[in-house]
PDB file of C-alpha atoms in Angstrom:
ATOM      1  CA  MET A   1     -30.016  23.266  12.556  1.00 36.00           C
ATOM      2  CA  TYR A   2     -30.094  20.041  14.537  1.00 40.00           C
ATOM      3  CA  TYR A   3     -27.097  18.481  16.217  1.00 42.00           C
ATOM      4  CA  PHE A   4     -26.857  14.791  17.046  1.00 49.00           C
ATOM      5  CA  VAL A   5     -25.131  13.768  20.258  1.00 57.00           C
ATOM      6  CA  GLU A   6     -24.414  10.058  20.467  1.00 84.00           C
ATOM      7  CA  PRO A   7     -26.053   8.204  23.376  1.00 91.00           C
ATOM      8  CA  PRO A   8     -22.769   7.183  25.065  1.00 94.00           C
ATOM      9  CA  ARG A   9     -21.762  10.846  25.428  1.00 95.00           C
ATOM     10  CA  ILE A  10     -25.137  11.689  26.947  1.00 96.00           C
ATOM     11  CA  LEU A  11     -24.707   8.734  29.287  1.00 96.00           C
ATOM     12  CA  SER A  12     -21.299  10.048  30.344  1.00 96.00           C
ATOM     13  CA  TRP A  13     -22.845  13.418  31.168  1.00 95.00           C
ATOM     14  CA  VAL A  14     -25.604  11.786  33.201  1.00 96.00           C
ATOM     15  CA  ASP A  15     -23.094   9.512  34.922  1.00 96.00           C
ATOM     16  CA  ALA A  16     -21.005  12.538  35.901  1.00 96.00           C
ATOM     17  CA  VAL A  17     -24.030  14.291  37.392  1.00 96.00           C
ATOM     18  CA  ALA A  18     -24.862  11.104  39.321  1.00 96.00           C
ATOM     19  CA  GLY A  19     -21.412  11.107  40.890  1.00 96.00           C
ATOM     20  CA  GLY A  20     -19.621   8.703  38.586  1.00 95.00           C
ATOM     21  CA  GLY A  21     -16.525  10.849  38.616  1.00 93.00           C
ATOM     22  CA  ARG A  22     -16.103  11.034  42.365  1.00 96.00           C
ATOM     23  CA  GLY A  23     -12.925   9.299  43.432  1.00 96.00           C
ATOM     24  CA  THR A  24     -11.377   9.370  39.945  1.00 97.00           C
ATOM     25  CA  GLU A  25      -9.304  11.748  37.864  1.00 97.00           C
ATOM     26  CA  GLU A  26      -8.450  12.065  34.200  1.00 97.00           C
ATOM     27  CA  VAL A  27      -4.688  12.488  34.291  1.00 97.00           C
ATOM     28  CA  ALA A  28      -4.020  12.640  30.544  1.00 98.00           C
ATOM     29  CA  THR A  29      -6.191  13.728  27.629  1.00 98.00           C
ATOM     30  CA  ALA A  30      -5.685  13.307  23.894  1.00 98.00           C
ATOM     31  CA  VAL A  31      -2.241  11.743  24.204  1.00 98.00           C
ATOM     32  CA  PRO A  32      -0.888  10.799  20.752  1.00 98.00           C
ATOM     33  CA  PHE A  33       0.039   7.173  20.162  1.00 98.00           C
ATOM     34  CA  GLY A  34       0.966   4.940  17.269  1.00 96.00           C
ATOM     35  CA  THR A  35       1.638   6.045  13.721  1.00 93.00           C
ATOM     36  CA  THR A  36      -1.801   7.147  12.488  1.00 93.00           C
ATOM     37  CA  GLY A  37      -2.529  10.238  14.573  1.00 95.00           C
ATOM     38  CA  GLN A  38      -4.758   8.504  17.113  1.00 97.00           C
ATOM     39  CA  THR A  39      -5.065   9.717  20.708  1.00 98.00           C
ATOM     40  CA  LEU A  40      -5.974   8.262  24.092  1.00 98.00           C
ATOM     41  CA  ASP A  41      -7.063   9.289  27.588  1.00 98.00           C
ATOM     42  CA  VAL A  42      -5.803   7.980  30.916  1.00 98.00           C
ATOM     43  CA  TRP A  43      -7.872   7.759  34.102  1.00 98.00           C
ATOM     44  CA  ARG A  44      -6.944   6.592  37.602  1.00 97.00           C
ATOM     45  CA  PRO A  45      -8.170   6.719  41.199  1.00 97.00           C
ATOM     46  CA  ALA A  46      -8.084  10.275  42.515  1.00 96.00           C
ATOM     47  CA  GLY A  47      -5.092  11.319  44.582  1.00 90.00           C
ATOM     48  CA  ASP A  48      -2.818   8.516  43.411  1.00 87.00           C
ATOM     49  CA  HIS A  49       0.896   9.192  43.508  1.00 80.00           C
ATOM     50  CA  PRO A  50       2.516   8.669  40.079  1.00 76.00           C
ATOM     51  CA  THR A  51       4.687   5.929  41.579  1.00 81.00           C
ATOM     52  CA  THR A  52       1.654   3.860  42.586  1.00 86.00           C
ATOM     53  CA  SER A  53       1.712   0.538  40.764  1.00 94.00           C
ATOM     54  CA  ARG A  54      -1.911  -0.330  39.999  1.00 97.00           C
ATOM     55  CA  PRO A  55      -3.293  -2.900  37.568  1.00 98.00           C
ATOM     56  CA  VAL A  56      -3.972  -1.460  34.124  1.00 98.00           C
ATOM     57  CA  LEU A  57      -7.049  -1.806  31.928  1.00 99.00           C
ATOM     58  CA  ILE A  58      -7.162  -0.778  28.279  1.00 99.00           C
ATOM     59  CA  PHE A  59     -10.833  -0.212  27.423  1.00 98.00           C
ATOM     60  CA  TYR A  60     -11.918  -0.284  23.767  1.00 98.00           C
ATOM     61  CA  TYR A  61     -15.327   1.263  23.097  1.00 98.00           C
ATOM     62  CA  GLY A  62     -17.900  -0.038  20.627  1.00 97.00           C
ATOM     63  CA  GLY A  63     -19.802   1.483  17.744  1.00 96.00           C
ATOM     64  CA  GLY A  64     -19.783  -1.116  14.994  1.00 96.00           C
ATOM     65  CA  TRP A  65     -16.358   0.024  13.749  1.00 97.00           C
ATOM     66  CA  VAL A  66     -18.177   3.142  12.493  1.00 97.00           C
ATOM     67  CA  HIS A  67     -18.998   5.359  15.490  1.00 94.00           C
ATOM     68  CA  GLY A  68     -17.581   6.280  18.865  1.00 94.00           C
ATOM     69  CA  ASP A  69     -14.801   8.261  20.457  1.00 94.00           C
ATOM     70  CA  ARG A  70     -12.865   8.020  23.690  1.00 96.00           C
ATOM     71  CA  GLY A  71     -14.494  11.016  25.380  1.00 95.00           C
ATOM     72  CA  ALA A  72     -17.988   9.584  25.032  1.00 96.00           C
ATOM     73  CA  TYR A  73     -16.980   6.570  27.112  1.00 97.00           C
ATOM     74  CA  ALA A  74     -15.757   8.462  30.156  1.00 98.00           C
ATOM     75  CA  PHE A  75     -18.460   6.657  32.160  1.00 98.00           C
ATOM     76  CA  ALA A  76     -16.697   3.321  31.559  1.00 98.00           C
ATOM     77  CA  ALA A  77     -13.251   4.730  32.294  1.00 98.00           C
ATOM     78  CA  ARG A  78     -14.455   6.275  35.554  1.00 98.00           C
ATOM     79  CA  ALA A  79     -16.140   3.050  36.632  1.00 98.00           C
ATOM     80  CA  TYR A  80     -12.973   0.984  36.324  1.00 98.00           C
ATOM     81  CA  ALA A  81     -10.730   3.733  37.697  1.00 98.00           C
ATOM     82  CA  LYS A  82     -12.925   3.970  40.762  1.00 97.00           C
ATOM     83  CA  ALA A  83     -12.524   0.203  41.152  1.00 97.00           C
ATOM     84  CA  GLY A  84      -8.759   0.609  41.422  1.00 97.00           C
ATOM     85  CA  PHE A  85      -7.397   0.456  37.869  1.00 98.00           C
ATOM     86  CA  VAL A  86      -5.366   2.837  35.781  1.00 98.00           C
ATOM     87  CA  VAL A  87      -7.560   2.969  32.666  1.00 98.00           C
ATOM     88  CA  VAL A  88      -6.481   3.745  29.113  1.00 98.00           C
ATOM     89  CA  VAL A  89      -9.197   4.587  26.558  1.00 98.00           C
ATOM     90  CA  PRO A  90      -7.804   4.802  23.002  1.00 98.00           C
ATOM     91  CA  ASP A  91      -9.417   5.988  19.815  1.00 98.00           C
ATOM     92  CA  TYR A  92      -9.049   4.001  16.587  1.00 98.00           C
ATOM     93  CA  ARG A  93      -9.732   4.569  12.913  1.00 98.00           C
ATOM     94  CA  LYS A  94     -13.249   3.848  11.638  1.00 97.00           C
ATOM     95  CA  VAL A  95     -15.126   2.662   8.578  1.00 97.00           C
ATOM     96  CA  PRO A  96     -15.542   3.960   5.859  1.00 97.00           C
ATOM     97  CA  SER A  97     -12.174   5.745   6.049  1.00 97.00           C
ATOM     98  CA  VAL A  98     -10.494   2.387   6.701  1.00 98.00           C
ATOM     99  CA  ARG A  99     -11.286  -1.316   6.669  1.00 97.00           C
ATOM    100  CA  PHE A 100      -9.922  -4.293   8.584  1.00 98.00           C
ATOM    101  CA  PRO A 101      -7.233  -4.505   9.880  1.00 98.00           C
ATOM    102  CA  ALA A 102      -6.653  -0.769  10.478  1.00 98.00           C
ATOM    103  CA  PHE A 103      -8.794  -0.558  13.619  1.00 98.00           C
ATOM    104  CA  LEU A 104      -7.126  -3.659  15.039  1.00 98.00           C
ATOM    105  CA  GLN A 105      -3.670  -2.257  14.287  1.00 98.00           C
ATOM    106  CA  ASP A 106      -4.596   0.902  16.207  1.00 98.00           C
ATOM    107  CA  ALA A 107      -5.786  -1.222  19.116  1.00 98.00           C
ATOM    108  CA  ALA A 108      -2.420  -2.997  19.146  1.00 98.00           C
ATOM    109  CA  GLU A 109      -0.557   0.315  19.070  1.00 98.00           C
ATOM    110  CA  ALA A 110      -2.463   1.334  22.202  1.00 98.00           C
ATOM    111  CA  VAL A 111      -1.074  -1.738  23.965  1.00 98.00           C
ATOM    112  CA  LYS A 112       2.445  -0.752  22.913  1.00 98.00           C
ATOM    113  CA  TRP A 113       1.975   2.792  24.217  1.00 98.00           C
ATOM    114  CA  THR A 114       0.633   1.425  27.491  1.00 98.00           C
ATOM    115  CA  ARG A 115       3.598  -0.914  27.896  1.00 98.00           C
ATOM    116  CA  ASP A 116       6.057   1.912  27.322  1.00 98.00           C
ATOM    117  CA  ASN A 117       4.358   4.739  29.235  1.00 98.00           C
ATOM    118  CA  ILE A 118       1.834   3.619  31.825  1.00 98.00           C
ATOM    119  CA  ALA A 119       4.310   3.440  34.719  1.00 97.00           C
ATOM    120  CA  GLY A 120       4.488   7.242  34.560  1.00 96.00           C
ATOM    121  CA  TYR A 121       0.771   7.386  35.377  1.00 96.00           C
ATOM    122  CA  GLY A 122       0.874   4.958  38.288  1.00 96.00           C
ATOM    123  CA  GLY A 123       0.147   1.781  36.328  1.00 97.00           C
ATOM    124  CA  ASP A 124       1.981  -1.524  36.458  1.00 98.00           C
ATOM    125  CA  PRO A 125       3.108  -2.528  32.923  1.00 98.00           C
ATOM    126  CA  THR A 126       3.380  -6.153  34.034  1.00 98.00           C
ATOM    127  CA  ARG A 127      -0.353  -6.255  34.884  1.00 98.00           C
ATOM    128  CA  ILE A 128      -2.156  -5.142  31.733  1.00 98.00           C
ATOM    129  CA  ALA A 129      -5.638  -6.357  30.784  1.00 99.00           C
ATOM    130  CA  THR A 130      -7.927  -5.479  27.881  1.00 99.00           C
ATOM    131  CA  ALA A 131     -11.687  -5.006  27.899  1.00 98.00           C
ATOM    132  CA  GLY A 132     -14.248  -3.679  25.489  1.00 98.00           C
ATOM    133  CA  HIS A 133     -17.880  -3.546  24.449  1.00 98.00           C
ATOM    134  CA  SER A 134     -19.209  -4.665  21.052  1.00 98.00           C
ATOM    135  CA  ALA A 135     -16.630  -3.800  18.359  1.00 98.00           C
ATOM    136  CA  GLY A 136     -14.326  -2.875  21.218  1.00 98.00           C
ATOM    137  CA  GLY A 137     -14.840  -6.336  22.648  1.00 98.00           C
ATOM    138  CA  TYR A 138     -13.620  -7.760  19.345  1.00 98.00           C
ATOM    139  CA  ALA A 139     -10.306  -5.920  19.758  1.00 98.00           C
ATOM    140  CA  ALA A 140     -10.010  -6.739  23.447  1.00 98.00           C
ATOM    141  CA  ILE A 141     -10.329 -10.468  22.758  1.00 98.00           C
ATOM    142  CA  MET A 142      -8.636 -10.672  19.353  1.00 98.00           C
ATOM    143  CA  LEU A 143      -5.342  -9.121  20.477  1.00 98.00           C
ATOM    144  CA  PRO A 144      -4.478 -11.784  23.069  1.00 98.00           C
ATOM    145  CA  MET A 145      -5.802 -14.565  20.808  1.00 98.00           C
ATOM    146  CA  ASP A 146      -4.061 -13.760  17.518  1.00 98.00           C
ATOM    147  CA  PRO A 147      -0.445 -12.934  18.413  1.00 97.00           C
ATOM    148  CA  HIS A 148       0.300 -11.467  14.973  1.00 96.00           C
ATOM    149  CA  TRP A 149      -0.952  -7.946  15.694  1.00 98.00           C
ATOM    150  CA  LEU A 150       1.283  -7.361  18.699  1.00 98.00           C
ATOM    151  CA  THR A 151       4.371  -9.231  17.508  1.00 98.00           C
ATOM    152  CA  ALA A 152       4.241  -7.184  14.282  1.00 98.00           C
ATOM    153  CA  ILE A 153       4.996  -4.047  16.321  1.00 98.00           C
ATOM    154  CA  GLY A 154       7.510  -5.597  18.684  1.00 98.00           C
ATOM    155  CA  VAL A 155       5.209  -6.383  21.604  1.00 98.00           C
ATOM    156  CA  ASP A 156       5.062  -9.735  23.373  1.00 98.00           C
ATOM    157  CA  PRO A 157       1.391 -10.884  23.132  1.00 96.00           C
ATOM    158  CA  HIS A 158       1.696 -12.337  26.635  1.00 97.00           C
ATOM    159  CA  ILE A 159       1.807  -8.792  27.984  1.00 98.00           C
ATOM    160  CA  ILE A 160      -2.011  -9.013  28.066  1.00 98.00           C
ATOM    161  CA  LYS A 161      -2.696 -10.956  31.235  1.00 98.00           C
ATOM    162  CA  ALA A 162      -6.516 -11.010  31.046  1.00 98.00           C
ATOM    163  CA  ALA A 163      -9.322  -9.938  28.733  1.00 99.00           C
ATOM    164  CA  VAL A 164     -13.003  -9.088  29.124  1.00 99.00           C
ATOM    165  CA  GLY A 165     -15.396  -9.054  26.176  1.00 98.00           C
ATOM    166  CA  LEU A 166     -18.770  -7.370  26.696  1.00 98.00           C
ATOM    167  CA  CYS A 167     -21.190  -8.395  23.934  1.00 98.00           C
ATOM    168  CA  GLY A 168     -18.382  -8.688  21.410  1.00 98.00           C
ATOM    169  CA  PRO A 169     -18.402 -10.493  18.041  1.00 98.00           C
ATOM    170  CA  TYR A 170     -16.055 -13.486  17.971  1.00 98.00           C
ATOM    171  CA  ASP A 171     -17.658 -15.944  15.550  1.00 98.00           C
ATOM    172  CA  PHE A 172     -19.423 -13.965  12.814  1.00 98.00           C
ATOM    173  CA  PHE A 173     -18.098 -15.317   9.523  1.00 97.00           C
ATOM    174  CA  PRO A 174     -19.573 -15.400   6.941  1.00 97.00           C
ATOM    175  CA  TYR A 175     -20.449 -11.740   7.436  1.00 96.00           C
ATOM    176  CA  ASP A 176     -24.186 -11.220   7.405  1.00 90.00           C
ATOM    177  CA  LYS A 177     -24.649  -7.669   8.739  1.00 93.00           C
ATOM    178  CA  LYS A 178     -23.908  -4.435   6.904  1.00 95.00           C
ATOM    179  CA  ARG A 179     -21.395  -3.252   9.500  1.00 95.00           C
ATOM    180  CA  SER A 180     -19.290  -6.395   9.407  1.00 97.00           C
ATOM    181  CA  ILE A 181     -19.577  -6.610   5.609  1.00 97.00           C
ATOM    182  CA  ASP A 182     -18.348  -3.029   5.302  1.00 97.00           C
ATOM    183  CA  ALA A 183     -15.646  -3.344   7.968  1.00 98.00           C
ATOM    184  CA  PHE A 184     -14.146  -6.537   6.515  1.00 98.00           C
ATOM    185  CA  LYS A 185     -14.647  -5.779   2.839  1.00 96.00           C
ATOM    186  CA  GLY A 186     -11.834  -7.164   0.713  1.00 96.00           C
ATOM    187  CA  VAL A 187     -10.584  -9.651   3.296  1.00 97.00           C
ATOM    188  CA  VAL A 188      -9.126 -12.731   1.575  1.00 96.00           C
ATOM    189  CA  ASP A 189      -9.156 -15.139   4.526  1.00 98.00           C
ATOM    190  CA  GLY A 190     -12.442 -14.576   6.343  1.00 97.00           C
ATOM    191  CA  PRO A 191     -12.021 -17.240   9.061  1.00 98.00           C
ATOM    192  CA  ALA A 192      -8.679 -15.703  10.053  1.00 98.00           C
ATOM    193  CA  THR A 193     -10.503 -12.528  11.121  1.00 98.00           C
ATOM    194  CA  GLN A 194     -12.436 -14.446  13.762  1.00 98.00           C
ATOM    195  CA  PRO A 195     -11.229 -14.743  17.370  1.00 98.00           C
ATOM    196  CA  ILE A 196     -12.676 -18.260  17.574  1.00 98.00           C
ATOM    197  CA  HIS A 197     -10.211 -19.308  14.856  1.00 98.00           C
ATOM    198  CA  TYR A 198      -7.368 -18.883  17.383  1.00 98.00           C
ATOM    199  CA  ALA A 199      -8.803 -20.843  20.314  1.00 98.00           C
ATOM    200  CA  ARG A 200      -5.983 -22.897  21.799  1.00 98.00           C
ATOM    201  CA  ALA A 201      -4.327 -23.787  25.077  1.00 98.00           C
ATOM    202  CA  GLY A 202      -2.168 -21.286  26.919  1.00 98.00           C
ATOM    203  CA  LEU A 203      -4.195 -18.133  26.317  1.00 98.00           C
ATOM    204  CA  ALA A 204      -4.706 -15.435  28.925  1.00 98.00           C
ATOM    205  CA  PRO A 205      -7.797 -15.895  31.122  1.00 98.00           C
ATOM    206  CA  MET A 206     -10.918 -14.385  29.577  1.00 98.00           C
ATOM    207  CA  MET A 207     -14.380 -13.372  30.674  1.00 99.00           C
ATOM    208  CA  LEU A 208     -17.039 -13.355  27.964  1.00 99.00           C
ATOM    209  CA  VAL A 209     -20.255 -11.492  28.732  1.00 98.00           C
ATOM    210  CA  THR A 210     -23.421 -11.553  26.657  1.00 98.00           C
ATOM    211  CA  ALA A 211     -27.089 -10.641  27.031  1.00 98.00           C
ATOM    212  CA  SER A 212     -30.074 -12.830  26.221  1.00 98.00           C
ATOM    213  CA  ASN A 213     -31.849 -10.080  24.257  1.00 98.00           C
ATOM    214  CA  ASP A 214     -28.832  -8.910  22.281  1.00 98.00           C
ATOM    215  CA  THR A 215     -29.993  -8.738  18.659  1.00 97.00           C
ATOM    216  CA  GLN A 216     -26.930  -6.842  17.390  1.00 96.00           C
ATOM    217  CA  VAL A 217     -24.223  -9.269  18.465  1.00 98.00           C
ATOM    218  CA  ARG A 218     -26.006 -12.537  19.080  1.00 98.00           C
ATOM    219  CA  PRO A 219     -25.182 -14.486  22.253  1.00 98.00           C
ATOM    220  CA  TYR A 220     -23.836 -17.410  20.199  1.00 98.00           C
ATOM    221  CA  ASN A 221     -20.637 -15.384  19.692  1.00 98.00           C
ATOM    222  CA  ALA A 222     -19.765 -15.632  23.380  1.00 98.00           C
ATOM    223  CA  VAL A 223     -21.282 -19.103  23.758  1.00 98.00           C
ATOM    224  CA  ASN A 224     -19.297 -20.571  20.855  1.00 98.00           C
ATOM    225  CA  LEU A 225     -16.007 -18.985  21.882  1.00 98.00           C
ATOM    226  CA  THR A 226     -16.475 -20.114  25.474  1.00 98.00           C
ATOM    227  CA  LYS A 227     -16.971 -23.700  24.298  1.00 98.00           C
ATOM    228  CA  ALA A 228     -13.942 -23.506  22.009  1.00 98.00           C
ATOM    229  CA  LEU A 229     -11.685 -22.126  24.740  1.00 98.00           C
ATOM    230  CA  LYS A 230     -12.815 -24.716  27.255  1.00 98.00           C
ATOM    231  CA  LYS A 231     -12.248 -27.496  24.729  1.00 98.00           C
ATOM    232  CA  ALA A 232      -8.754 -26.156  24.047  1.00 98.00           C
ATOM    233  CA  GLY A 233      -7.955 -25.934  27.743  1.00 98.00           C
ATOM    234  CA  SER A 234      -7.696 -22.150  28.118  1.00 98.00           C
ATOM    235  CA  PRO A 235      -9.328 -20.476  31.140  1.00 98.00           C
ATOM    236  CA  VAL A 236     -12.597 -18.695  30.418  1.00 98.00           C
ATOM    237  CA  GLU A 237     -15.578 -17.466  32.408  1.00 98.00           C
ATOM    238  CA  PHE A 238     -18.999 -16.914  30.860  1.00 98.00           C
ATOM    239  CA  ARG A 239     -21.835 -14.606  31.902  1.00 98.00           C
ATOM    240  CA  GLU A 240     -25.227 -14.202  30.242  1.00 98.00           C
ATOM    241  CA  TYR A 241     -27.453 -11.484  31.644  1.00 98.00           C
ATOM    242  CA  GLN A 242     -31.089 -12.356  31.173  1.00 98.00           C
ATOM    243  CA  GLY A 243     -33.504  -9.857  29.653  1.00 97.00           C
ATOM    244  CA  LEU A 244     -30.842  -7.334  28.705  1.00 98.00           C
ATOM    245  CA  SER A 245     -30.083  -5.838  25.297  1.00 97.00           C
ATOM    246  CA  HIS A 246     -26.766  -5.087  23.624  1.00 98.00           C
ATOM    247  CA  GLU A 247     -26.748  -1.502  24.889  1.00 97.00           C
ATOM    248  CA  ASP A 248     -27.895  -2.464  28.395  1.00 97.00           C
ATOM    249  CA  VAL A 249     -24.598  -4.192  29.161  1.00 98.00           C
ATOM    250  CA  ALA A 250     -22.574  -1.057  28.402  1.00 98.00           C
ATOM    251  CA  MET A 251     -25.057   1.121  30.264  1.00 97.00           C
ATOM    252  CA  ALA A 252     -24.708  -1.109  33.319  1.00 98.00           C
ATOM    253  CA  LEU A 253     -21.166   0.204  33.781  1.00 98.00           C
ATOM    254  CA  SER A 254     -22.581   3.658  34.577  1.00 98.00           C
ATOM    255  CA  VAL A 255     -23.857   4.809  37.964  1.00 98.00           C
ATOM    256  CA  PRO A 256     -27.464   5.514  36.853  1.00 97.00           C
ATOM    257  CA  PHE A 257     -27.935   2.069  35.280  1.00 97.00           C
ATOM    258  CA  ARG A 258     -25.673  -0.121  37.372  1.00 97.00           C
ATOM    259  CA  GLY A 259     -28.680  -1.990  38.704  1.00 96.00           C
ATOM    260  CA  LYS A 260     -29.374  -3.463  35.279  1.00 96.00           C
ATOM    261  CA  ALA A 261     -26.675  -6.136  35.646  1.00 97.00           C
ATOM    262  CA  PRO A 262     -23.481  -6.827  37.603  1.00 98.00           C
ATOM    263  CA  ALA A 263     -21.314  -6.198  34.523  1.00 98.00           C
ATOM    264  CA  LEU A 264     -18.957  -3.959  36.462  1.00 98.00           C
ATOM    265  CA  SER A 265     -18.684  -5.987  39.644  1.00 98.00           C
ATOM    266  CA  ASP A 266     -18.345  -9.285  37.750  1.00 98.00           C
ATOM    267  CA  SER A 267     -15.598  -7.985  35.475  1.00 98.00           C
ATOM    268  CA  VAL A 268     -13.755  -6.174  38.273  1.00 98.00           C
ATOM    269  CA  SER A 269     -13.798  -9.300  40.426  1.00 98.00           C
ATOM    270  CA  PHE A 270     -12.460 -11.364  37.547  1.00 98.00           C
ATOM    271  CA  LEU A 271      -9.736  -8.863  36.631  1.00 98.00           C
ATOM    272  CA  LYS A 272      -8.526  -8.379  40.171  1.00 98.00           C
ATOM    273  CA  ARG A 273      -8.384 -12.109  40.727  1.00 98.00           C
ATOM    274  CA  VAL A 274      -6.283 -12.642  37.610  1.00 98.00           C
ATOM    275  CA  LEU A 275      -4.109  -9.545  38.007  1.00 97.00           C
ATOM    276  CA  LYS A 276      -3.493  -9.982  41.733  1.00 88.00           C
TER     277      LYS A 276
END
């Protein structure tokens, strides 16, 4: 019998061996949140007192709305915790069990849980940012752009003070890939599912990261949204890492592959500047 272990989990193991966990601690595991039985993990710098008031980052992992789980992305959580953040990594429901907007609703519920509980883990609920890779980048950017998902559960959308999208899809309608077709099957208003549809003035500062060799989520997603945000007058920073693939950008958050691109240092610098 053969068992498949997804690459992100292997990367987390390798990252741990390479010392990625030094200086961090996982202070909560499989904490229930929301109304659908989802769970989340919380990481922070090692030795922090619970009354410490650090900036907070909610990190949404990728996987095409089909794969992934919070434990496999410990390498990303450790990276940002080591940089000084209290990090929340939530799970969310996947295709084919659900379609849009279930995974986005779960992402919003994670923000609500963070608002209500993160102070008990040393995080500052007035300094919350979102970040994510690929499908996780969609959630990280969509939540502060379309206020509906947070207001629907009694959360002020302005609670998200900054957002980082790593190779996320923001301008992909009409759907032309199997994963997006499956994930958004049955949607009546396709353009309304697109972050770019909500570009306007007054949004939280954003950093959009892409890679020149990304064939899964084409760079035009970040390029087009950057142009739309600038035109609307909202603050946005753009990074394109040359020669990298879709997976390379996520891998660059880990200790063994950090030399691939400054994805971690660029995003940390941006977040700390905005959340000062």
